[in-house]
């Protein structure tokens, strides 16, 4: 059946039909080709001609930028020919200058190996003799020195680069010739990890300069609100944005489906997802459905399979689940069955959004907004075989972001409004990175300001006091007893990194506050869609033991928060209040955790953890007496209003900034600071801050605007998970007052009061 007919059929369905709240048609676009000021070398031209490849406009832009010595950031979607856009200018130089070398950095090993095949085949076709190789933790010892001495294109990942840099004297040939660094999937480098990688890239540039080179940077990212600014912060060089995609695509119909169309809601979002998947598959659309966890993926695959086979288990088109825990052979089998068409439907966890390698499909279903617009478009982009119509379907959950999109679909289809944030000033991250730099080349507090910023002299002095840096004639050098690179992990904010182990394997690492929050004893941790129960938690060794489990409940910790303001770095007036940004000391005390099953509490267990104290950055809004008077005149509960405002402002942060609501903490209090006025705090959940609160300060008016719209449009009476209730509230969502929340936000932001809407 044609996509168009199916979309009409679904909308007319008596049961599902009323849930379709939006239909967007994205028109097909034909290719836009480009031209070059100067021809490519003959061998590249012959290769392109023999494959009938004509260059798209963005590929030509990338080649021209590189030729003129500009760093760039490319934001065109997957399958738009990004690899060629980077590879052609690289091979042009490789053919032209026998000394030139290039470094490609990928976020994962899997991606590195995919790209290795592509680059090697290009190298073979061009007879370029670049000797393209991967250098990472899996590279055999015997091959390493050969690669260092001869490879002209090396592919690696940030963790490996972190260690390579301290051995730079073995890499002098490679670094002397280094003309370009290609950073693919750059949007993954944000938050704590991204801040580390940004400083790691500065260490790389510093070493390249030492060997007389000064590489250009080529970045690619998914769509962001600030690609140029983000790229420049990541690589330390100004980057030109190339955003015009010249590649063609077929037309796409995008439908929004809201199971939560009445309050209280009686429908099951998973049941609806299964029905929709089955509808698509049984009408002949090969469909990929993304869900939040493995359990849900399996449930949806099973239900959808039952529906298409009419209740029986055999016959009918095949639908399978696909998840991280599968063996490589199992995953490859599913991928190949998808390609051959044997398999008509796959239900996958979000964790695998870029993992599945099966080309394009006819239909994609997003069961729940995956948290970022970026991920949503990446998932939706899997639909669309060339020249054919495709279908994408977003099924909303009850949370604020999902519901906001159901009410404001236009904001989903506008250009991205998500800012990716990197913090170059987090003192903990900076301090570790400076130590590594000191182990690589002597530090000069003046010359190296360019790489590490104005805090450098203070950090060097602090390390000198601890005898970690020693003064020599050539500058400050690392003088600790262990390898500096081993002291600094790229994933940790502070030096206190907790490792989560399962069966001897490290699942992930967390800083102290995240570990207390998400991996306390008894917690159910979701990792790549799989459930783990935390069995033991050692503060001494900072190791946490987890066991894979299959349970039908989840956990949430309860805590109390105290905040002391240390310095206010910035402030400005709001129409009905005052907004500040600065440094705070946060004390979180985790007292117990709840066990929940479908939002119903099935148990509460005590926790025995010491208070967690950390310095971070926060924004805070103080509310003056005339506004509080106004709230009480309208019979509002001030504490419930402040608390609601705290929750909803945190809930809408991910709408504007690439982060998760779990990355932020909040506190609302009837009196704080010098004035003793009622105050709402929103703080970075990571030691030293990772720039989220600072960005929140910058865009506070926009945040309040979104928050006000969200609350005023929610159909509930007294607050619900789609507006002011928070899944991470430490005080169990008490007290909350929806009307007071709306009034308070309206008064503080000077917007229209929502009470009559
Ligand atoms: Zn509500
Ligand atoms: Zn709360």
XYZ file of C-alpha atoms and ligand atoms in Angstrom:
759
model
C 0.000 0.000 0.000
C 1.155 3.539 -0.704
C 2.311 5.538 2.299
C -0.205 8.234 1.451
C -3.120 5.778 1.540
C -1.955 4.228 4.789
C -1.742 7.614 6.451
C -5.336 8.344 5.396
C -6.453 4.913 6.549
C -4.897 5.359 9.996
C -6.465 8.782 10.459
C -9.897 7.325 9.658
C -9.512 4.405 12.066
C -12.277 4.685 14.708
C -9.981 3.616 17.555
C -6.630 5.194 16.640
C -7.851 8.019 14.394
C -8.618 10.622 17.089
C -5.026 10.300 18.355
C -3.494 11.717 15.160
C -2.938 15.323 16.078
C -0.662 16.425 13.270
C 0.328 15.534 9.718
C 3.326 17.147 8.077
C 4.366 16.487 4.533
C 8.017 17.025 3.752
C 8.349 17.470 0.019
C 10.815 15.489 -2.053
C 13.892 17.422 -3.054
C 16.033 16.918 -6.096
C 19.799 17.025 -5.954
C 21.678 20.314 -6.025
C 25.068 19.821 -7.643
C 28.056 22.066 -7.195
C 31.157 23.024 -9.124
C 34.759 23.637 -8.205
C 36.971 26.617 -9.031
C 39.817 24.277 -9.905
C 39.561 20.684 -11.097
C 40.291 17.763 -8.790
C 43.399 15.689 -9.599
C 42.960 13.374 -12.587
C 42.852 10.169 -10.523
C 40.018 11.485 -8.339
C 38.142 12.738 -11.406
C 38.449 9.384 -13.112
C 37.220 7.615 -9.994
C 34.171 9.897 -9.724
C 33.403 9.616 -13.437
C 33.679 5.838 -13.459
C 31.163 5.631 -10.621
C 28.928 8.239 -12.240
C 29.344 10.408 -9.145
C 28.508 14.066 -9.482
C 29.383 16.223 -6.459
C 26.629 17.856 -4.418
C 26.894 21.530 -3.552
C 27.879 20.913 0.091
C 30.663 18.545 -0.964
C 32.095 21.234 -3.264
C 31.804 23.814 -0.462
C 33.801 21.531 1.836
C 36.540 21.005 -0.768
C 36.831 24.739 -1.479
C 36.951 25.582 2.243
C 39.772 23.149 2.806
C 41.695 24.479 -0.200
C 41.468 27.994 1.193
C 42.652 26.929 4.641
C 39.365 27.213 6.501
C 38.128 24.902 9.232
C 34.527 23.843 8.746
C 31.536 22.240 10.383
C 29.159 20.270 8.183
C 25.608 19.723 9.441
C 24.021 17.789 6.592
C 22.111 14.584 7.496
C 23.280 10.963 7.385
C 23.454 9.523 3.865
C 24.146 12.962 2.352
C 27.657 12.006 1.291
C 29.532 13.409 4.268
C 32.317 10.858 4.049
C 33.142 11.925 0.501
C 32.954 15.602 1.478
C 35.771 14.990 3.958
C 37.688 12.347 2.065
C 38.067 14.123 -1.298
C 39.987 17.173 -0.034
C 42.053 14.845 2.172
C 43.024 12.621 -0.780
C 43.654 15.654 -2.946
C 46.347 16.686 -0.455
C 47.597 13.124 0.025
C 48.197 12.837 -3.746
C 49.749 16.290 -3.900
C 52.073 16.236 -0.887
C 53.793 12.970 0.127
C 54.462 14.285 3.659
C 50.895 15.253 4.588
C 49.032 13.239 7.236
C 45.454 13.264 8.548
C 43.770 12.177 11.760
C 40.146 10.988 11.808
C 38.471 10.874 15.239
C 35.294 8.809 15.745
C 33.300 8.427 18.952
C 33.050 4.630 18.822
C 35.146 1.684 17.704
C 32.298 0.339 15.561
C 32.048 3.558 13.588
C 35.839 3.659 13.217
C 35.874 0.243 11.577
C 32.966 1.081 9.244
C 34.785 4.159 8.067
C 38.095 2.322 7.747
C 36.555 0.099 5.070
C 35.205 3.104 3.170
C 38.472 5.047 3.311
C 40.590 2.014 2.420
C 38.482 1.242 -0.612
C 38.723 4.868 -1.730
C 42.469 4.726 -1.209
C 42.657 1.573 -3.338
C 40.540 3.068 -6.109
C 42.686 6.194 -6.218
C 45.985 4.280 -5.921
C 46.855 6.898 -3.333
C 49.023 4.615 -1.192
C 48.068 6.538 1.929
C 48.266 3.450 4.142
C 45.055 4.099 6.043
C 44.899 2.375 9.443
C 43.027 2.261 12.710
C 45.078 2.884 15.833
C 43.130 2.076 18.981
C 43.069 -0.231 21.986
C 42.560 -3.262 19.716
C 45.552 -2.594 17.459
C 48.096 -5.414 17.832
C 51.326 -4.418 19.520
C 53.325 -5.752 16.590
C 51.642 -3.408 14.094
C 51.729 -0.262 16.184
C 55.178 1.030 15.367
C 54.701 0.276 11.660
C 51.493 2.345 11.642
C 53.166 5.198 13.512
C 56.036 5.244 11.034
C 54.107 4.892 7.780
C 50.360 5.584 7.947
C 49.220 8.858 6.464
C 45.589 8.522 7.476
C 44.965 7.299 11.006
C 41.549 6.631 12.516
C 41.146 6.627 16.276
C 38.890 7.613 19.181
C 39.301 10.242 21.939
C 40.226 7.693 24.642
C 43.111 6.379 22.554
C 44.244 9.869 21.538
C 44.391 10.788 25.236
C 47.107 8.143 25.630
C 48.817 8.631 22.254
C 49.663 12.247 23.031
C 52.068 11.409 25.853
C 54.112 9.297 23.382
C 54.293 12.083 20.825
C 58.056 11.720 20.337
C 57.287 8.349 18.673
C 54.828 10.125 16.410
C 57.014 13.013 15.258
C 56.637 12.141 11.539
C 52.858 11.986 11.817
C 52.487 15.196 13.827
C 54.961 17.134 11.650
C 52.868 16.444 8.580
C 49.458 16.820 10.229
C 47.309 18.971 7.933
C 43.825 18.087 9.031
C 41.840 16.594 11.896
C 38.432 15.182 11.023
C 35.965 14.921 13.903
C 32.867 12.981 12.874
C 29.636 12.974 14.923
C 30.959 15.969 16.865
C 27.608 16.523 18.611
C 28.434 13.512 20.775
C 31.173 15.550 22.421
C 29.107 17.602 24.836
C 28.669 17.795 28.597
C 31.483 16.387 30.730
C 32.876 14.158 27.969
C 32.726 16.959 25.403
C 34.483 19.399 27.722
C 37.294 16.866 28.162
C 37.514 16.252 24.419
C 37.669 20.014 23.695
C 40.716 20.291 25.967
C 42.172 17.078 24.537
C 41.937 18.670 21.069
C 43.824 21.685 22.426
C 46.551 19.345 23.704
C 46.701 17.833 20.218
C 47.034 21.244 18.535
C 49.713 22.227 21.039
C 51.759 19.146 20.158
C 51.209 19.616 16.406
C 52.557 23.162 16.732
C 55.573 21.811 18.587
C 56.336 19.732 15.485
C 55.730 22.682 13.185
C 52.244 21.927 11.864
C 48.922 23.653 12.448
C 46.062 21.389 11.349
C 42.683 22.485 10.041
C 39.556 20.966 11.555
C 36.714 19.284 9.712
C 33.719 18.552 11.891
C 30.369 17.022 11.190
C 27.418 17.285 13.540
C 23.710 16.605 13.557
C 21.529 19.712 13.331
C 22.126 22.147 16.195
C 21.062 25.686 17.016
C 24.715 26.723 17.268
C 26.879 24.553 14.988
C 29.541 27.175 14.290
C 29.908 28.289 17.893
C 29.888 24.718 19.171
C 32.490 23.569 16.615
C 34.777 26.497 17.415
C 34.604 25.750 21.126
C 35.316 22.092 20.488
C 38.361 22.551 18.265
C 39.594 26.001 19.295
C 39.501 27.389 15.737
C 36.850 29.442 14.063
C 34.754 27.132 11.857
C 32.694 27.989 8.810
C 29.206 26.453 8.837
C 28.154 24.410 5.820
C 24.455 23.760 6.347
C 22.991 23.617 2.813
C 22.404 19.974 1.966
C 22.630 19.287 -1.770
C 21.658 15.600 -1.659
C 18.241 14.466 -2.895
C 15.558 12.765 -0.803
C 12.102 11.299 -1.364
C 8.981 12.830 0.148
C 8.090 11.940 3.722
C 4.851 12.018 5.647
C 5.327 12.697 9.340
C 2.438 11.912 11.701
C 2.127 12.810 15.392
C 0.084 10.440 17.491
C -0.982 11.276 21.054
C -2.382 8.458 23.203
C -2.863 11.034 26.000
C -5.813 12.825 24.521
C -7.991 12.848 27.603
C -7.283 13.305 31.269
C -6.997 11.002 33.101
C -5.625 8.759 30.360
C -6.773 5.183 29.965
C -4.817 4.109 26.888
C -1.546 2.198 26.879
C 1.182 3.851 24.875
C 2.943 0.508 24.328
C -0.227 -1.175 23.105
C -0.824 1.698 20.681
C 2.785 1.493 19.472
C 2.366 -2.231 18.832
C -0.886 -1.672 16.937
C 0.666 1.052 14.786
C 3.727 -1.091 14.051
C 1.451 -3.959 13.047
C -0.667 -1.680 10.836
C 2.416 -0.480 8.959
C 3.908 -3.950 8.556
C 0.695 -5.635 7.481
C 0.181 -2.944 4.828
C 3.560 -3.770 3.324
C 5.768 -1.082 4.833
C 9.084 -2.355 6.118
C 9.179 -0.637 9.487
C 11.662 0.168 12.244
C 10.278 1.131 15.637
C 12.385 2.782 18.369
C 11.492 2.413 22.041
C 12.975 3.448 25.374
C 14.094 0.098 26.788
C 14.686 -3.485 25.882
C 11.694 -4.672 27.856
C 9.415 -2.363 25.927
C 11.077 -3.299 22.633
C 10.401 -6.971 23.310
C 6.857 -6.314 24.458
C 6.049 -4.232 21.380
C 7.671 -6.741 18.993
C 5.696 -9.585 20.551
C 2.350 -7.767 20.502
C 2.840 -6.453 16.967
C 3.796 -9.947 15.818
C 0.634 -11.388 17.343
C -1.499 -8.770 15.637
C -0.052 -9.292 12.150
C -0.382 -13.057 12.437
C -3.964 -12.729 13.604
C -3.298 -14.086 17.078
C -1.414 -17.194 15.952
C 2.331 -17.426 16.422
C 3.252 -18.590 12.930
C 2.593 -17.212 9.481
C 2.387 -13.530 8.663
C 5.308 -11.169 8.192
C 8.154 -11.445 10.689
C 8.764 -8.809 13.344
C 11.786 -8.994 15.613
C 13.306 -7.119 18.548
C 16.867 -5.778 18.238
C 18.974 -4.744 21.193
C 22.410 -4.103 22.620
C 22.688 -7.472 24.391
C 22.589 -9.468 21.141
C 25.695 -11.228 19.914
C 27.302 -9.685 16.835
C 26.143 -12.667 14.711
C 22.542 -12.218 15.843
C 22.635 -8.544 15.003
C 24.189 -9.170 11.604
C 21.512 -11.778 10.864
C 18.739 -9.309 11.653
C 20.412 -6.634 9.545
C 20.786 -8.975 6.601
C 17.176 -10.220 6.931
C 16.062 -6.608 6.835
C 18.085 -5.959 3.694
C 16.715 -9.000 1.907
C 13.184 -8.143 3.012
C 12.684 -11.419 4.950
C 12.125 -9.386 8.071
C 9.351 -6.819 7.771
C 9.547 -5.117 11.133
C 12.167 -4.472 13.809
C 11.635 -2.953 17.239
C 14.871 -1.533 18.609
C 15.981 0.314 21.719
C 16.939 3.974 21.393
C 20.452 3.023 22.395
C 20.952 1.646 18.910
C 19.747 4.650 16.984
C 22.839 4.718 14.803
C 23.850 1.108 15.295
C 21.557 -0.741 12.949
C 23.066 -1.043 9.495
C 20.275 -2.009 7.167
C 19.910 0.862 4.754
C 16.680 2.808 4.576
C 13.187 1.605 5.368
C 9.649 2.574 4.394
C 8.480 3.480 7.861
C 9.923 4.567 11.196
C 7.988 4.756 14.455
C 9.403 6.718 17.384
C 7.749 5.392 20.518
C 8.359 8.415 22.719
C 10.413 11.484 21.862
C 14.001 10.222 22.251
C 15.046 13.192 24.399
C 16.649 15.394 21.775
C 15.516 16.770 18.423
C 18.830 15.607 17.120
C 18.155 11.966 17.967
C 14.547 12.300 16.785
C 15.626 13.421 13.317
C 18.353 10.819 13.150
C 15.805 8.116 13.893
C 13.173 9.546 11.567
C 15.865 9.822 8.888
C 16.056 6.033 8.700
C 12.830 6.141 6.701
C 13.097 7.057 3.057
C 14.378 4.855 0.302
C 15.628 6.947 -2.558
C 12.871 8.148 -4.785
C 10.090 6.627 -2.682
C 7.629 8.022 -0.232
C 8.189 7.172 3.416
C 6.378 7.457 6.712
C 7.597 8.647 10.113
C 5.425 8.491 13.180
C 6.003 10.023 16.606
C 4.019 8.428 19.443
C 3.960 10.715 22.493
C 4.590 9.752 26.090
C 3.065 11.670 28.976
C 6.149 13.733 29.823
C 6.332 17.500 29.240
C 8.551 17.461 26.141
C 6.462 14.879 24.284
C 3.256 16.685 25.131
C 4.684 20.057 24.179
C 5.431 18.770 20.680
C 1.916 17.336 20.355
C 0.518 20.803 21.082
C 3.183 22.687 19.109
C 4.149 20.499 16.160
C 5.447 23.581 14.330
C 8.301 23.822 16.833
C 9.373 20.298 15.897
C 9.631 21.116 12.214
C 11.412 24.447 12.578
C 15.169 24.543 12.485
C 16.786 23.148 15.586
C 16.635 25.086 18.823
C 19.035 22.881 20.756
C 22.351 24.342 21.844
C 25.217 21.933 22.401
C 27.279 23.012 25.396
C 30.940 22.588 26.180
C 32.462 24.084 29.316
C 36.108 25.062 28.934
C 36.235 26.478 32.453
C 35.124 23.623 34.693
C 37.973 23.728 37.239
C 38.027 19.933 37.776
C 38.135 19.055 34.100
C 40.632 21.810 33.318
C 42.877 20.872 36.195
C 43.233 17.243 35.036
C 43.770 18.232 31.422
C 46.490 20.728 32.376
C 48.270 17.960 34.246
C 48.239 15.794 31.102
C 49.504 18.720 29.028
C 52.349 19.156 31.537
C 53.262 15.503 31.054
C 53.392 16.004 27.273
C 55.340 19.243 26.863
C 56.568 21.819 29.408
C 53.868 24.359 30.258
C 54.354 28.068 29.918
C 51.758 30.099 31.823
C 51.809 32.865 29.193
C 52.174 30.995 25.908
C 49.676 28.273 26.845
C 46.917 30.679 27.895
C 45.752 30.350 24.316
C 44.942 26.687 24.925
C 43.808 26.571 28.538
C 42.406 30.035 29.234
C 42.919 32.607 31.980
C 42.634 30.087 34.824
C 45.923 28.436 33.772
C 48.342 30.243 36.145
C 46.121 29.482 39.158
C 45.827 25.803 38.211
C 49.578 25.489 37.663
C 50.223 27.070 41.084
C 47.791 24.668 42.766
C 49.452 21.644 41.117
C 52.891 22.986 42.089
C 51.788 23.132 45.740
C 50.830 19.462 45.544
C 54.148 18.655 43.818
C 52.323 17.461 40.724
C 54.021 20.050 38.530
C 57.663 21.035 38.956
C 59.422 24.089 37.603
C 62.263 23.534 35.122
C 64.204 25.791 32.785
C 61.887 24.821 29.927
C 58.673 25.357 31.884
C 56.397 23.437 34.244
C 56.497 19.693 33.833
C 54.484 16.900 35.378
C 56.245 15.353 38.358
C 53.679 12.961 39.826
C 54.477 9.297 40.371
C 51.695 7.744 38.253
C 51.100 8.446 34.570
C 49.090 11.669 34.312
C 46.842 10.198 31.601
C 45.867 7.385 33.959
C 44.733 9.884 36.593
C 42.344 11.608 34.221
C 39.339 9.839 32.688
C 37.566 11.573 29.842
C 34.144 10.691 31.232
C 34.525 12.005 34.767
C 33.916 15.539 35.975
C 35.809 15.253 39.207
C 38.750 13.056 40.087
C 36.279 10.913 42.013
C 35.056 8.603 39.332
C 32.906 5.624 40.253
C 33.042 2.540 38.053
C 29.975 0.401 37.545
C 30.917 -3.221 36.977
C 28.882 -6.186 35.888
C 30.524 -9.585 35.629
C 33.972 -7.993 35.646
C 33.115 -5.653 32.747
C 32.920 -1.867 33.200
C 29.429 -0.798 32.130
C 30.006 2.898 32.611
C 31.664 5.445 34.855
C 29.928 8.180 36.832
C 30.998 11.029 39.028
C 30.022 10.923 42.687
C 26.789 12.875 42.434
C 25.536 10.893 39.464
C 26.456 7.622 41.201
C 24.510 8.601 44.342
C 21.551 9.587 42.195
C 21.398 6.725 39.720
C 23.462 3.854 41.118
C 22.789 3.767 44.853
C 22.400 0.344 46.471
C 19.149 -1.246 45.300
C 18.723 1.082 42.314
C 17.519 -0.273 38.988
C 19.881 1.164 36.427
C 19.016 1.314 32.749
C 22.111 0.915 30.589
C 21.673 0.755 26.782
C 18.095 -0.319 27.320
C 19.077 -3.175 29.682
C 18.094 -3.336 33.363
C 20.693 -3.813 36.101
C 20.224 -3.951 39.851
C 22.897 -2.316 42.008
C 24.075 -4.875 44.558
C 26.999 -3.203 46.252
C 28.411 0.265 46.458
C 31.861 0.921 47.860
C 32.800 4.476 48.756
C 36.385 3.414 49.466
C 37.202 1.754 46.141
C 34.559 3.723 44.223
C 33.304 0.575 42.581
C 29.687 -0.378 42.144
C 28.592 -3.933 41.362
C 25.550 -4.439 39.157
C 23.672 -7.572 38.100
C 21.533 -7.848 34.963
C 17.917 -8.384 35.990
C 14.463 -8.446 34.499
C 12.064 -6.690 36.825
C 8.822 -4.845 36.288
C 9.580 -1.966 38.653
C 11.928 0.978 38.652
C 13.445 3.082 41.432
C 13.683 6.745 42.325
C 15.774 8.239 45.112
C 14.428 10.778 47.577
C 16.756 13.484 48.791
C 16.886 16.811 50.521
C 18.934 19.664 49.100
C 20.625 22.646 50.719
C 22.329 25.398 48.734
C 24.776 28.060 49.859
C 25.505 30.900 47.455
C 29.255 31.522 47.219
C 29.552 34.175 44.552
C 27.140 35.830 42.203
C 29.019 36.246 38.920
C 26.254 37.897 36.926
C 22.800 39.311 37.505
C 20.036 41.117 35.710
C 16.477 42.197 36.502
C 13.444 40.297 35.224
C 10.063 42.063 34.863
C 8.977 40.628 38.226
C 12.102 39.355 39.917
C 15.864 39.147 39.816
C 17.978 36.616 37.928
C 21.488 35.610 39.043
C 24.204 33.240 37.886
C 27.097 32.140 40.045
C 28.916 29.577 42.132
C 27.119 27.597 44.799
C 27.831 24.826 47.260
C 25.209 22.080 47.084
C 24.557 19.507 49.793
C 22.345 16.607 48.781
C 21.337 14.023 51.342
C 19.940 10.820 49.863
C 17.684 9.345 52.503
C 15.635 6.628 50.809
C 14.368 5.378 47.479
C 10.999 4.417 46.126
C 10.166 1.316 44.139
C 7.555 2.063 41.528
C 5.464 0.072 39.123
C 3.640 2.129 36.495
C 3.827 5.258 38.672
C 2.439 3.407 41.719
C 4.663 3.110 44.772
C 5.192 -0.507 45.750
C 7.806 0.097 48.407
C 10.213 2.524 50.072
C 13.687 1.469 51.202
C 16.066 3.477 53.380
C 19.513 4.515 52.125
C 22.624 4.846 54.212
C 24.811 7.276 52.292
C 26.866 10.198 53.600
C 25.817 13.721 52.604
C 27.042 14.640 49.146
C 28.663 18.021 48.957
C 29.872 19.652 45.782
C 30.623 23.011 44.254
C 28.862 23.811 41.042
C 27.238 26.640 39.122
C 23.599 27.664 39.340
C 21.100 30.205 38.163
C 18.589 31.516 40.654
C 15.497 33.650 40.479
C 14.443 35.681 43.509
C 10.850 36.802 43.830
C 10.211 40.219 45.445
C 7.522 40.842 48.119
C 5.004 42.505 45.765
C 4.897 39.371 43.594
C 4.475 37.049 46.585
C 1.658 39.307 47.844
C -0.061 39.002 44.477
C 0.141 35.201 44.646
C -1.426 35.073 48.107
C -4.121 37.556 47.064
C -5.168 34.979 44.488
C -5.255 32.240 47.138
C -2.188 30.569 45.665
C 0.204 28.447 47.666
C 3.545 30.213 47.237
C 5.644 27.149 48.128
C 3.661 25.048 45.614
C 4.123 27.735 42.959
C 7.879 28.042 43.496
C 8.266 24.275 43.464
C 6.180 23.952 40.278
C 8.224 26.688 38.601
C 11.451 24.880 39.522
C 10.156 21.609 38.054
C 8.799 22.977 34.827
C 11.833 25.153 34.095
C 14.069 22.112 34.474
C 11.659 20.098 32.320
C 11.903 22.557 29.412
C 15.702 22.971 29.556
C 16.284 19.999 27.191
C 14.063 21.766 24.708
C 16.692 24.472 24.256
C 19.928 22.899 25.452
C 21.247 19.431 24.613
C 20.942 17.828 28.025
C 18.706 15.591 30.055
C 16.545 16.830 32.910
C 18.592 14.475 35.083
C 21.698 16.592 34.424
C 20.180 19.415 36.452
C 19.135 19.802 40.056
C 16.724 22.248 41.586
C 15.622 23.760 44.850
C 12.842 26.158 45.722
C 12.919 27.843 49.081
C 10.863 30.538 50.825
C 13.975 32.482 51.789
C 17.523 32.537 50.489
C 20.503 34.807 49.945
C 21.010 38.288 51.391
C 17.481 39.492 50.689
C 15.810 36.486 52.284
C 13.315 36.512 49.415
C 11.690 33.350 47.989
C 14.087 31.790 45.473
C 14.165 29.093 42.797
C 17.575 27.534 42.088
C 18.554 25.455 39.060
C 22.019 23.977 39.275
C 24.389 21.849 37.194
C 24.353 18.320 38.584
C 28.108 17.912 37.946
C 30.986 19.141 40.056
C 32.239 22.470 38.813
C 29.329 22.787 36.384
C 29.305 21.917 32.692
C 27.842 25.147 31.358
C 24.158 24.195 31.547
C 23.151 26.653 34.269
C 25.162 29.357 32.532
C 23.289 28.773 29.268
C 20.026 28.684 31.260
C 20.883 32.125 32.627
C 21.455 33.438 29.086
C 18.144 32.144 27.752
C 16.058 32.407 30.940
C 13.291 34.478 29.328
C 12.885 31.859 26.586
C 12.808 29.085 29.177
C 10.088 30.858 31.151
C 8.123 31.434 27.988
C 8.155 27.747 27.074
C 7.393 26.823 30.689
C 4.388 29.150 30.831
C 2.966 27.826 27.544
C 3.446 24.241 28.683
C 1.635 24.707 32.004
C -1.167 26.856 30.638
C -1.936 24.387 27.848
C -1.876 21.247 29.952
C -5.387 19.876 30.295
C -4.966 18.508 33.798
C -6.504 20.288 36.746
C -3.943 20.180 39.506
C -0.713 19.234 37.803
C 0.394 16.018 36.103
C 3.561 14.384 34.681
C 3.054 16.368 31.458
C 3.505 19.682 33.261
C 4.670 20.305 36.840
C 5.176 16.823 38.297
C 8.790 15.697 38.139
C 9.944 12.066 38.026
C 13.111 13.077 39.870
C 11.595 15.194 42.624
C 13.436 14.557 45.887
C 10.465 15.570 48.002
C 7.928 13.375 46.231
C 6.241 16.225 44.338
C 5.043 17.935 47.517
C 3.866 20.680 47.672
C 2.734 21.675 44.174
C 0.136 24.226 43.066
C -0.525 24.446 39.330
C -2.440 27.751 39.349
C 0.196 29.410 41.544
C 2.957 28.052 39.276
C 1.357 29.643 36.252
C 0.752 32.942 38.034
C 4.241 33.068 39.401
C 5.910 32.408 36.036
C 3.646 34.987 34.390
C 4.387 37.634 37.007
C 8.146 37.005 37.076
C 8.535 36.903 33.284
C 6.133 39.770 32.674
C 4.210 37.528 30.271
C 0.447 37.309 30.038
C -1.054 35.684 33.084
C -2.219 32.236 32.127
C -5.157 32.039 34.488
C -7.811 32.850 31.889
C -6.404 30.749 29.062
Zn -0.621 18.827 33.603
Zn 10.606 18.779 43.508
